[in-house]
Amino acid sequence: MIFTVAIDGPAAAGKGTISRAVAERFGFRHLDTGLLYRVVGVLGGDPVAAARGLGPEDLTRSDLRTLEAGQAASRVAVIPEVRAALVDFQRRFARADGGAVLDGRDIGTVICPEAEVKLYITASAEVRAHRRWLEVGGDAAQVLAELRERDARDMGRADAPLRAAPDAVVIDTSDLGIDEAVARACNLVAAKLVRRP
Ligand code: CDP
């Protein structure tokens, strides 16, 4: 069975939690595509060469979740050759047999426009920054400023900017508990699976 769930949205909106929960519930594989850009960002050197040489072992590095890695990721993510080098891997993952959940910024718009389910997960910048601050600590004002900076770069870039696909269902998690958000996402997937030809 080929079935793709595309989950896009800005930083700390809840994409990761929802993606893992959906994948577990339906037995689908899950790819956090942000990790690909984070690896390229932290490897340093020539980002295009790094993207072309990426291996599975790189995704298990322990330094990928930091604020610095997030910023480095969004800086290399504006480079069209970096994005191009990562497309095939993501497309193959999305359309391999067995069902897949991919979360990122351009999954429903560029990587897999034919995805059976498209979700756009969002929340106010303040709520998202607070969630990120709970994870990473440090100066709360700086966490908010960095998140806004990254949002602006991701939404403003020319190649594959962050935006909701026209046919994506938007879930705003500003005032929604994670259980409710996961339930909504799972209901949408379940409804699509039932109606498959
Ligand atoms: O976890 P968080 O939402 O903070 O970030 P992430 O999903 O790990 O993504 C880190 C950065 O990689 C983003 O700010 C984007 O610049 C870039 N990215 C992208 O351009 N396209 C994707 N499909 C995924 C991430």
PDB file of C-alpha atoms and ligand atoms in Angstrom:
ATOM      1  CA  MET A   1       0.000   0.000   0.000  1.00  0.00           C
ATOM      2  CA  ILE A   2       1.299   3.446  -0.945  1.00  0.00           C
ATOM      3  CA  PHE A   3      -0.051   6.097   1.415  1.00  0.00           C
ATOM      4  CA  THR A   4       1.686   9.310   2.427  1.00  0.00           C
ATOM      5  CA  VAL A   5       0.849  11.623   5.292  1.00  0.00           C
ATOM      6  CA  ALA A   6       2.540  15.020   4.744  1.00  0.00           C
ATOM      7  CA  ILE A   7       2.868  17.149   7.874  1.00  0.00           C
ATOM      8  CA  ASP A   8       4.241  20.668   7.495  1.00  0.00           C
ATOM      9  CA  GLY A   9       4.451  23.721   9.698  1.00  0.00           C
ATOM     10  CA  PRO A  10       6.751  26.130  11.540  1.00  0.00           C
ATOM     11  CA  ALA A  11       9.148  25.281  14.387  1.00  0.00           C
ATOM     12  CA  ALA A  12       7.737  23.756  17.575  1.00  0.00           C
ATOM     13  CA  ALA A  13       4.131  23.678  16.319  1.00  0.00           C
ATOM     14  CA  GLY A  14       3.778  20.021  17.303  1.00  0.00           C
ATOM     15  CA  LYS A  15       4.642  18.345  13.978  1.00  0.00           C
ATOM     16  CA  GLY A  16       7.075  15.876  15.496  1.00  0.00           C
ATOM     17  CA  THR A  17       4.774  14.632  18.249  1.00  0.00           C
ATOM     18  CA  ILE A  18       1.805  14.348  15.908  1.00  0.00           C
ATOM     19  CA  SER A  19       3.886  12.608  13.234  1.00  0.00           C
ATOM     20  CA  ARG A  20       5.259  10.008  15.628  1.00  0.00           C
ATOM     21  CA  ALA A  21       1.796   9.331  17.044  1.00  0.00           C
ATOM     22  CA  VAL A  22       0.191   8.956  13.598  1.00  0.00           C
ATOM     23  CA  ALA A  23       2.996   6.660  12.431  1.00  0.00           C
ATOM     24  CA  GLU A  24       2.667   4.472  15.508  1.00  0.00           C
ATOM     25  CA  ARG A  25      -1.105   4.289  15.358  1.00  0.00           C
ATOM     26  CA  PHE A  26      -1.197   3.181  11.684  1.00  0.00           C
ATOM     27  CA  GLY A  27       2.091   1.252  11.570  1.00  0.00           C
ATOM     28  CA  PHE A  28       3.610   3.677   9.043  1.00  0.00           C
ATOM     29  CA  ARG A  29       7.311   4.587   8.743  1.00  0.00           C
ATOM     30  CA  HIS A  30       8.242   8.101   9.901  1.00  0.00           C
ATOM     31  CA  LEU A  31      10.843  10.545   8.568  1.00  0.00           C
ATOM     32  CA  ASP A  32      11.623  13.800  10.365  1.00  0.00           C
ATOM     33  CA  THR A  33      12.973  15.649   7.322  1.00  0.00           C
ATOM     34  CA  GLY A  34      14.273  18.519   9.483  1.00  0.00           C
ATOM     35  CA  LEU A  35      17.034  16.157  10.622  1.00  0.00           C
ATOM     36  CA  LEU A  36      18.420  16.045   7.076  1.00  0.00           C
ATOM     37  CA  TYR A  37      18.864  19.831   7.045  1.00  0.00           C
ATOM     38  CA  ARG A  38      20.136  19.859  10.635  1.00  0.00           C
ATOM     39  CA  VAL A  39      22.894  17.354   9.732  1.00  0.00           C
ATOM     40  CA  VAL A  40      23.945  19.399   6.708  1.00  0.00           C
ATOM     41  CA  GLY A  41      23.978  22.505   8.912  1.00  0.00           C
ATOM     42  CA  VAL A  42      26.119  21.036  11.701  1.00  0.00           C
ATOM     43  CA  LEU A  43      28.572  19.186   9.431  1.00  0.00           C
ATOM     44  CA  GLY A  44      30.016  22.503   8.240  1.00  0.00           C
ATOM     45  CA  GLY A  45      32.213  22.760   5.160  1.00  0.00           C
ATOM     46  CA  ASP A  46      30.521  22.752   1.766  1.00  0.00           C
ATOM     47  CA  PRO A  47      26.789  22.231   2.418  1.00  0.00           C
ATOM     48  CA  VAL A  48      26.073  20.953  -1.090  1.00  0.00           C
ATOM     49  CA  ALA A  49      28.771  18.264  -0.782  1.00  0.00           C
ATOM     50  CA  ALA A  50      27.476  17.408   2.704  1.00  0.00           C
ATOM     51  CA  ALA A  51      23.907  17.015   1.408  1.00  0.00           C
ATOM     52  CA  ARG A  52      25.063  14.806  -1.467  1.00  0.00           C
ATOM     53  CA  GLY A  53      27.135  12.591   0.856  1.00  0.00           C
ATOM     54  CA  LEU A  54      24.584  12.185   3.649  1.00  0.00           C
ATOM     55  CA  GLY A  55      24.370   8.696   5.168  1.00  0.00           C
ATOM     56  CA  PRO A  56      21.898   7.100   7.608  1.00  0.00           C
ATOM     57  CA  GLU A  57      24.504   7.168  10.406  1.00  0.00           C
ATOM     58  CA  ASP A  58      24.551  11.000  10.254  1.00  0.00           C
ATOM     59  CA  LEU A  59      20.920  11.152  11.406  1.00  0.00           C
ATOM     60  CA  THR A  60      21.791   9.578  14.763  1.00  0.00           C
ATOM     61  CA  ARG A  61      24.195  12.365  15.829  1.00  0.00           C
ATOM     62  CA  SER A  62      23.428  13.663  19.318  1.00  0.00           C
ATOM     63  CA  ASP A  63      23.928  17.372  18.506  1.00  0.00           C
ATOM     64  CA  LEU A  64      21.039  17.840  16.074  1.00  0.00           C
ATOM     65  CA  ARG A  65      18.366  19.120  18.450  1.00  0.00           C
ATOM     66  CA  THR A  66      20.059  22.305  19.655  1.00  0.00           C
ATOM     67  CA  LEU A  67      18.919  25.853  18.766  1.00  0.00           C
ATOM     68  CA  GLU A  68      22.225  26.341  16.916  1.00  0.00           C
ATOM     69  CA  ALA A  69      21.570  23.261  14.781  1.00  0.00           C
ATOM     70  CA  GLY A  70      18.086  24.611  13.965  1.00  0.00           C
ATOM     71  CA  GLN A  71      19.520  27.936  12.845  1.00  0.00           C
ATOM     72  CA  ALA A  72      22.294  26.256  10.858  1.00  0.00           C
ATOM     73  CA  ALA A  73      19.667  24.028   9.213  1.00  0.00           C
ATOM     74  CA  SER A  74      17.527  26.940   8.099  1.00  0.00           C
ATOM     75  CA  ARG A  75      20.571  28.741   6.671  1.00  0.00           C
ATOM     76  CA  VAL A  76      21.597  25.780   4.483  1.00  0.00           C
ATOM     77  CA  ALA A  77      17.938  25.060   3.624  1.00  0.00           C
ATOM     78  CA  VAL A  78      17.771  28.189   1.437  1.00  0.00           C
ATOM     79  CA  ILE A  79      20.380  26.714  -0.964  1.00  0.00           C
ATOM     80  CA  PRO A  80      18.556  25.161  -3.946  1.00  0.00           C
ATOM     81  CA  GLU A  81      21.352  22.588  -4.589  1.00  0.00           C
ATOM     82  CA  VAL A  82      21.111  21.382  -0.982  1.00  0.00           C
ATOM     83  CA  ARG A  83      17.342  20.926  -1.290  1.00  0.00           C
ATOM     84  CA  ALA A  84      17.719  19.208  -4.673  1.00  0.00           C
ATOM     85  CA  ALA A  85      20.229  16.714  -3.244  1.00  0.00           C
ATOM     86  CA  LEU A  86      17.700  15.640  -0.599  1.00  0.00           C
ATOM     87  CA  VAL A  87      14.605  15.317  -2.795  1.00  0.00           C
ATOM     88  CA  ASP A  88      15.030  11.769  -4.129  1.00  0.00           C
ATOM     89  CA  PHE A  89      15.617  10.203  -0.732  1.00  0.00           C
ATOM     90  CA  GLN A  90      12.497  11.884   0.678  1.00  0.00           C
ATOM     91  CA  ARG A  91      10.330  10.977  -2.332  1.00  0.00           C
ATOM     92  CA  ARG A  92      11.406   7.343  -2.221  1.00  0.00           C
ATOM     93  CA  PHE A  93      10.674   7.224   1.498  1.00  0.00           C
ATOM     94  CA  ALA A  94       7.238   8.790   0.932  1.00  0.00           C
ATOM     95  CA  ARG A  95       6.144   6.436  -1.829  1.00  0.00           C
ATOM     96  CA  ALA A  96       7.676   3.124  -0.718  1.00  0.00           C
ATOM     97  CA  ASP A  97       5.240   0.357   0.117  1.00  0.00           C
ATOM     98  CA  GLY A  98       3.757   0.348   3.600  1.00  0.00           C
ATOM     99  CA  GLY A  99       2.651   3.912   4.341  1.00  0.00           C
ATOM    100  CA  ALA A 100       4.806   6.840   5.476  1.00  0.00           C
ATOM    101  CA  VAL A 101       4.569   9.984   7.550  1.00  0.00           C
ATOM    102  CA  LEU A 102       6.984  12.798   6.661  1.00  0.00           C
ATOM    103  CA  ASP A 103       7.181  16.020   8.599  1.00  0.00           C
ATOM    104  CA  GLY A 104       8.921  19.179   7.456  1.00  0.00           C
ATOM    105  CA  ARG A 105       8.309  22.457   5.643  1.00  0.00           C
ATOM    106  CA  ASP A 106       7.678  21.489   2.007  1.00  0.00           C
ATOM    107  CA  ILE A 107       6.349  17.938   2.097  1.00  0.00           C
ATOM    108  CA  GLY A 108       2.816  18.696   0.885  1.00  0.00           C
ATOM    109  CA  THR A 109       3.934  21.405  -1.550  1.00  0.00           C
ATOM    110  CA  VAL A 110       7.140  20.072  -3.150  1.00  0.00           C
ATOM    111  CA  ILE A 111       8.260  16.633  -1.957  1.00  0.00           C
ATOM    112  CA  CYS A 112       4.946  14.835  -2.186  1.00  0.00           C
ATOM    113  CA  PRO A 113       2.133  16.973  -3.657  1.00  0.00           C
ATOM    114  CA  GLU A 114       0.230  13.711  -4.273  1.00  0.00           C
ATOM    115  CA  ALA A 115       0.175  12.827  -0.534  1.00  0.00           C
ATOM    116  CA  GLU A 116      -3.106  11.218   0.496  1.00  0.00           C
ATOM    117  CA  VAL A 117      -3.307  13.355   3.649  1.00  0.00           C
ATOM    118  CA  LYS A 118      -1.785  16.819   4.099  1.00  0.00           C
ATOM    119  CA  LEU A 119      -1.716  18.589   7.422  1.00  0.00           C
ATOM    120  CA  TYR A 120      -0.383  22.039   8.269  1.00  0.00           C
ATOM    121  CA  ILE A 121       0.318  22.278  11.991  1.00  0.00           C
ATOM    122  CA  THR A 122       0.723  25.760  13.403  1.00  0.00           C
ATOM    123  CA  ALA A 123       0.458  27.820  16.612  1.00  0.00           C
ATOM    124  CA  SER A 124       1.236  31.379  17.693  1.00  0.00           C
ATOM    125  CA  ALA A 125       4.923  32.298  17.847  1.00  0.00           C
ATOM    126  CA  GLU A 126       4.655  32.898  21.620  1.00  0.00           C
ATOM    127  CA  VAL A 127       3.179  29.449  22.303  1.00  0.00           C
ATOM    128  CA  ARG A 128       5.746  27.759  20.082  1.00  0.00           C
ATOM    129  CA  ALA A 129       8.656  29.650  21.634  1.00  0.00           C
ATOM    130  CA  HIS A 130       7.453  28.688  25.108  1.00  0.00           C
ATOM    131  CA  ARG A 131       7.346  25.006  24.122  1.00  0.00           C
ATOM    132  CA  ARG A 132      10.844  25.199  22.630  1.00  0.00           C
ATOM    133  CA  TRP A 133      12.107  26.998  25.767  1.00  0.00           C
ATOM    134  CA  LEU A 134      10.729  24.161  27.946  1.00  0.00           C
ATOM    135  CA  GLU A 135      12.845  21.751  25.849  1.00  0.00           C
ATOM    136  CA  VAL A 136      16.070  23.703  25.571  1.00  0.00           C
ATOM    137  CA  GLY A 137      15.974  26.238  28.447  1.00  0.00           C
ATOM    138  CA  GLY A 138      18.127  29.370  28.343  1.00  0.00           C
ATOM    139  CA  ASP A 139      16.895  32.908  27.735  1.00  0.00           C
ATOM    140  CA  ALA A 140      13.171  32.861  26.817  1.00  0.00           C
ATOM    141  CA  ALA A 141      13.335  36.162  24.884  1.00  0.00           C
ATOM    142  CA  GLN A 142      16.214  34.849  22.817  1.00  0.00           C
ATOM    143  CA  VAL A 143      14.360  31.613  22.062  1.00  0.00           C
ATOM    144  CA  LEU A 144      11.398  33.681  20.761  1.00  0.00           C
ATOM    145  CA  ALA A 145      13.663  35.946  18.700  1.00  0.00           C
ATOM    146  CA  GLU A 146      15.460  32.971  17.109  1.00  0.00           C
ATOM    147  CA  LEU A 147      12.180  31.254  16.337  1.00  0.00           C
ATOM    148  CA  ARG A 148      10.838  34.376  14.611  1.00  0.00           C
ATOM    149  CA  GLU A 149      14.081  34.726  12.672  1.00  0.00           C
ATOM    150  CA  ARG A 150      13.885  31.104  11.506  1.00  0.00           C
ATOM    151  CA  ASP A 151      10.172  31.421  10.593  1.00  0.00           C
ATOM    152  CA  ALA A 152      10.942  34.506   8.496  1.00  0.00           C
ATOM    153  CA  ARG A 153      13.819  32.772   6.703  1.00  0.00           C
ATOM    154  CA  ASP A 154      11.780  29.595   6.075  1.00  0.00           C
ATOM    155  CA  MET A 155       8.720  31.490   4.817  1.00  0.00           C
ATOM    156  CA  GLY A 156      10.668  34.059   2.813  1.00  0.00           C
ATOM    157  CA  ARG A 157      13.066  31.865   0.843  1.00  0.00           C
ATOM    158  CA  ALA A 158      12.594  31.559  -2.919  1.00  0.00           C
ATOM    159  CA  ASP A 159      12.961  27.763  -3.143  1.00  0.00           C
ATOM    160  CA  ALA A 160      10.249  25.692  -1.394  1.00  0.00           C
ATOM    161  CA  PRO A 161       9.163  28.329   1.151  1.00  0.00           C
ATOM    162  CA  LEU A 162       7.166  27.205   4.170  1.00  0.00           C
ATOM    163  CA  ARG A 163       3.466  27.520   3.417  1.00  0.00           C
ATOM    164  CA  ALA A 164       0.358  25.382   3.672  1.00  0.00           C
ATOM    165  CA  ALA A 165      -0.529  23.428   0.528  1.00  0.00           C
ATOM    166  CA  PRO A 166      -3.899  24.658  -0.811  1.00  0.00           C
ATOM    167  CA  ASP A 167      -5.441  21.272   0.024  1.00  0.00           C
ATOM    168  CA  ALA A 168      -3.864  20.914   3.498  1.00  0.00           C
ATOM    169  CA  VAL A 169      -6.003  20.728   6.635  1.00  0.00           C
ATOM    170  CA  VAL A 170      -4.768  23.364   9.092  1.00  0.00           C
ATOM    171  CA  ILE A 171      -4.567  22.417  12.768  1.00  0.00           C
ATOM    172  CA  ASP A 172      -3.769  25.312  15.110  1.00  0.00           C
ATOM    173  CA  THR A 173      -2.360  23.911  18.349  1.00  0.00           C
ATOM    174  CA  SER A 174      -2.178  27.257  20.215  1.00  0.00           C
ATOM    175  CA  ASP A 175      -5.152  26.286  22.383  1.00  0.00           C
ATOM    176  CA  LEU A 176      -5.309  22.579  21.615  1.00  0.00           C
ATOM    177  CA  GLY A 177      -3.934  19.845  23.867  1.00  0.00           C
ATOM    178  CA  ILE A 178      -1.589  17.398  22.190  1.00  0.00           C
ATOM    179  CA  ASP A 179      -4.041  14.495  22.644  1.00  0.00           C
ATOM    180  CA  GLU A 180      -6.752  16.455  20.826  1.00  0.00           C
ATOM    181  CA  ALA A 181      -4.369  17.437  18.025  1.00  0.00           C
ATOM    182  CA  VAL A 182      -3.232  13.811  17.601  1.00  0.00           C
ATOM    183  CA  ALA A 183      -6.865  12.626  17.616  1.00  0.00           C
ATOM    184  CA  ARG A 184      -7.786  15.103  14.847  1.00  0.00           C
ATOM    185  CA  ALA A 185      -4.830  14.022  12.733  1.00  0.00           C
ATOM    186  CA  CYS A 186      -5.590  10.316  13.242  1.00  0.00           C
ATOM    187  CA  ASN A 187      -9.270  10.837  12.360  1.00  0.00           C
ATOM    188  CA  LEU A 188      -8.316  12.483   9.066  1.00  0.00           C
ATOM    189  CA  VAL A 189      -5.946   9.633   8.193  1.00  0.00           C
ATOM    190  CA  ALA A 190      -8.482   6.973   9.183  1.00  0.00           C
ATOM    191  CA  ALA A 191     -11.196   8.630   7.056  1.00  0.00           C
ATOM    192  CA  LYS A 192      -8.899   8.693   4.012  1.00  0.00           C
ATOM    193  CA  LEU A 193      -7.814   5.075   4.503  1.00  0.00           C
ATOM    194  CA  VAL A 194     -11.459   3.920   4.592  1.00  0.00           C
ATOM    195  CA  ARG A 195     -12.299   5.801   1.396  1.00  0.00           C
ATOM    196  CA  ARG A 196      -9.373   4.379  -0.567  1.00  0.00           C
ATOM    197  CA  PRO A 197     -10.399   2.899  -3.931  1.00  0.00           C
TER     198      PRO A 197
HETATM  199  O1  CDP B   1      11.936  20.876  14.921  1.00  0.00           O
HETATM  200  P1  CDP B   1      11.789  22.201  14.242  1.00  0.00           P
HETATM  201  O2  CDP B   1      10.427  22.400  13.672  1.00  0.00           O
HETATM  202  O3  CDP B   1      12.264  23.343  15.083  1.00  0.00           O
HETATM  203  O4  CDP B   1      12.805  22.230  13.032  1.00  0.00           O
HETATM  204  P2  CDP B   1      13.118  21.092  11.970  1.00  0.00           P
HETATM  205  O5  CDP B   1      11.841  20.520  11.432  1.00  0.00           O
HETATM  206  O6  CDP B   1      14.110  20.153  12.517  1.00  0.00           O
HETATM  207  O7  CDP B   1      13.780  21.943  10.770  1.00  0.00           O
HETATM  208  C1  CDP B   1      14.970  22.691  10.937  1.00  0.00           C
HETATM  209  C2  CDP B   1      15.105  23.621   9.735  1.00  0.00           C
HETATM  210  O8  CDP B   1      15.317  22.832   8.552  1.00  0.00           O
HETATM  211  C3  CDP B   1      13.874  24.459   9.408  1.00  0.00           C
HETATM  212  O9  CDP B   1      13.872  25.701  10.084  1.00  0.00           O
HETATM  213  C4  CDP B   1      13.966  24.632   7.890  1.00  0.00           C
HETATM  214  O10 CDP B   1      14.768  25.724   7.539  1.00  0.00           O
HETATM  215  C5  CDP B   1      14.666  23.385   7.425  1.00  0.00           C
HETATM  216  N1  CDP B   1      13.740  22.409   6.818  1.00  0.00           N
HETATM  217  C6  CDP B   1      13.355  22.610   5.504  1.00  0.00           C
HETATM  218  O11 CDP B   1      13.728  23.597   4.883  1.00  0.00           O
HETATM  219  N2  CDP B   1      12.556  21.695   4.873  1.00  0.00           N
HETATM  220  C7  CDP B   1      12.108  20.626   5.530  1.00  0.00           C
HETATM  221  N3  CDP B   1      11.345  19.736   4.882  1.00  0.00           N
HETATM  222  C8  CDP B   1      12.459  20.413   6.873  1.00  0.00           C
HETATM  223  C9  CDP B   1      13.276  21.343   7.509  1.00  0.00           C
END
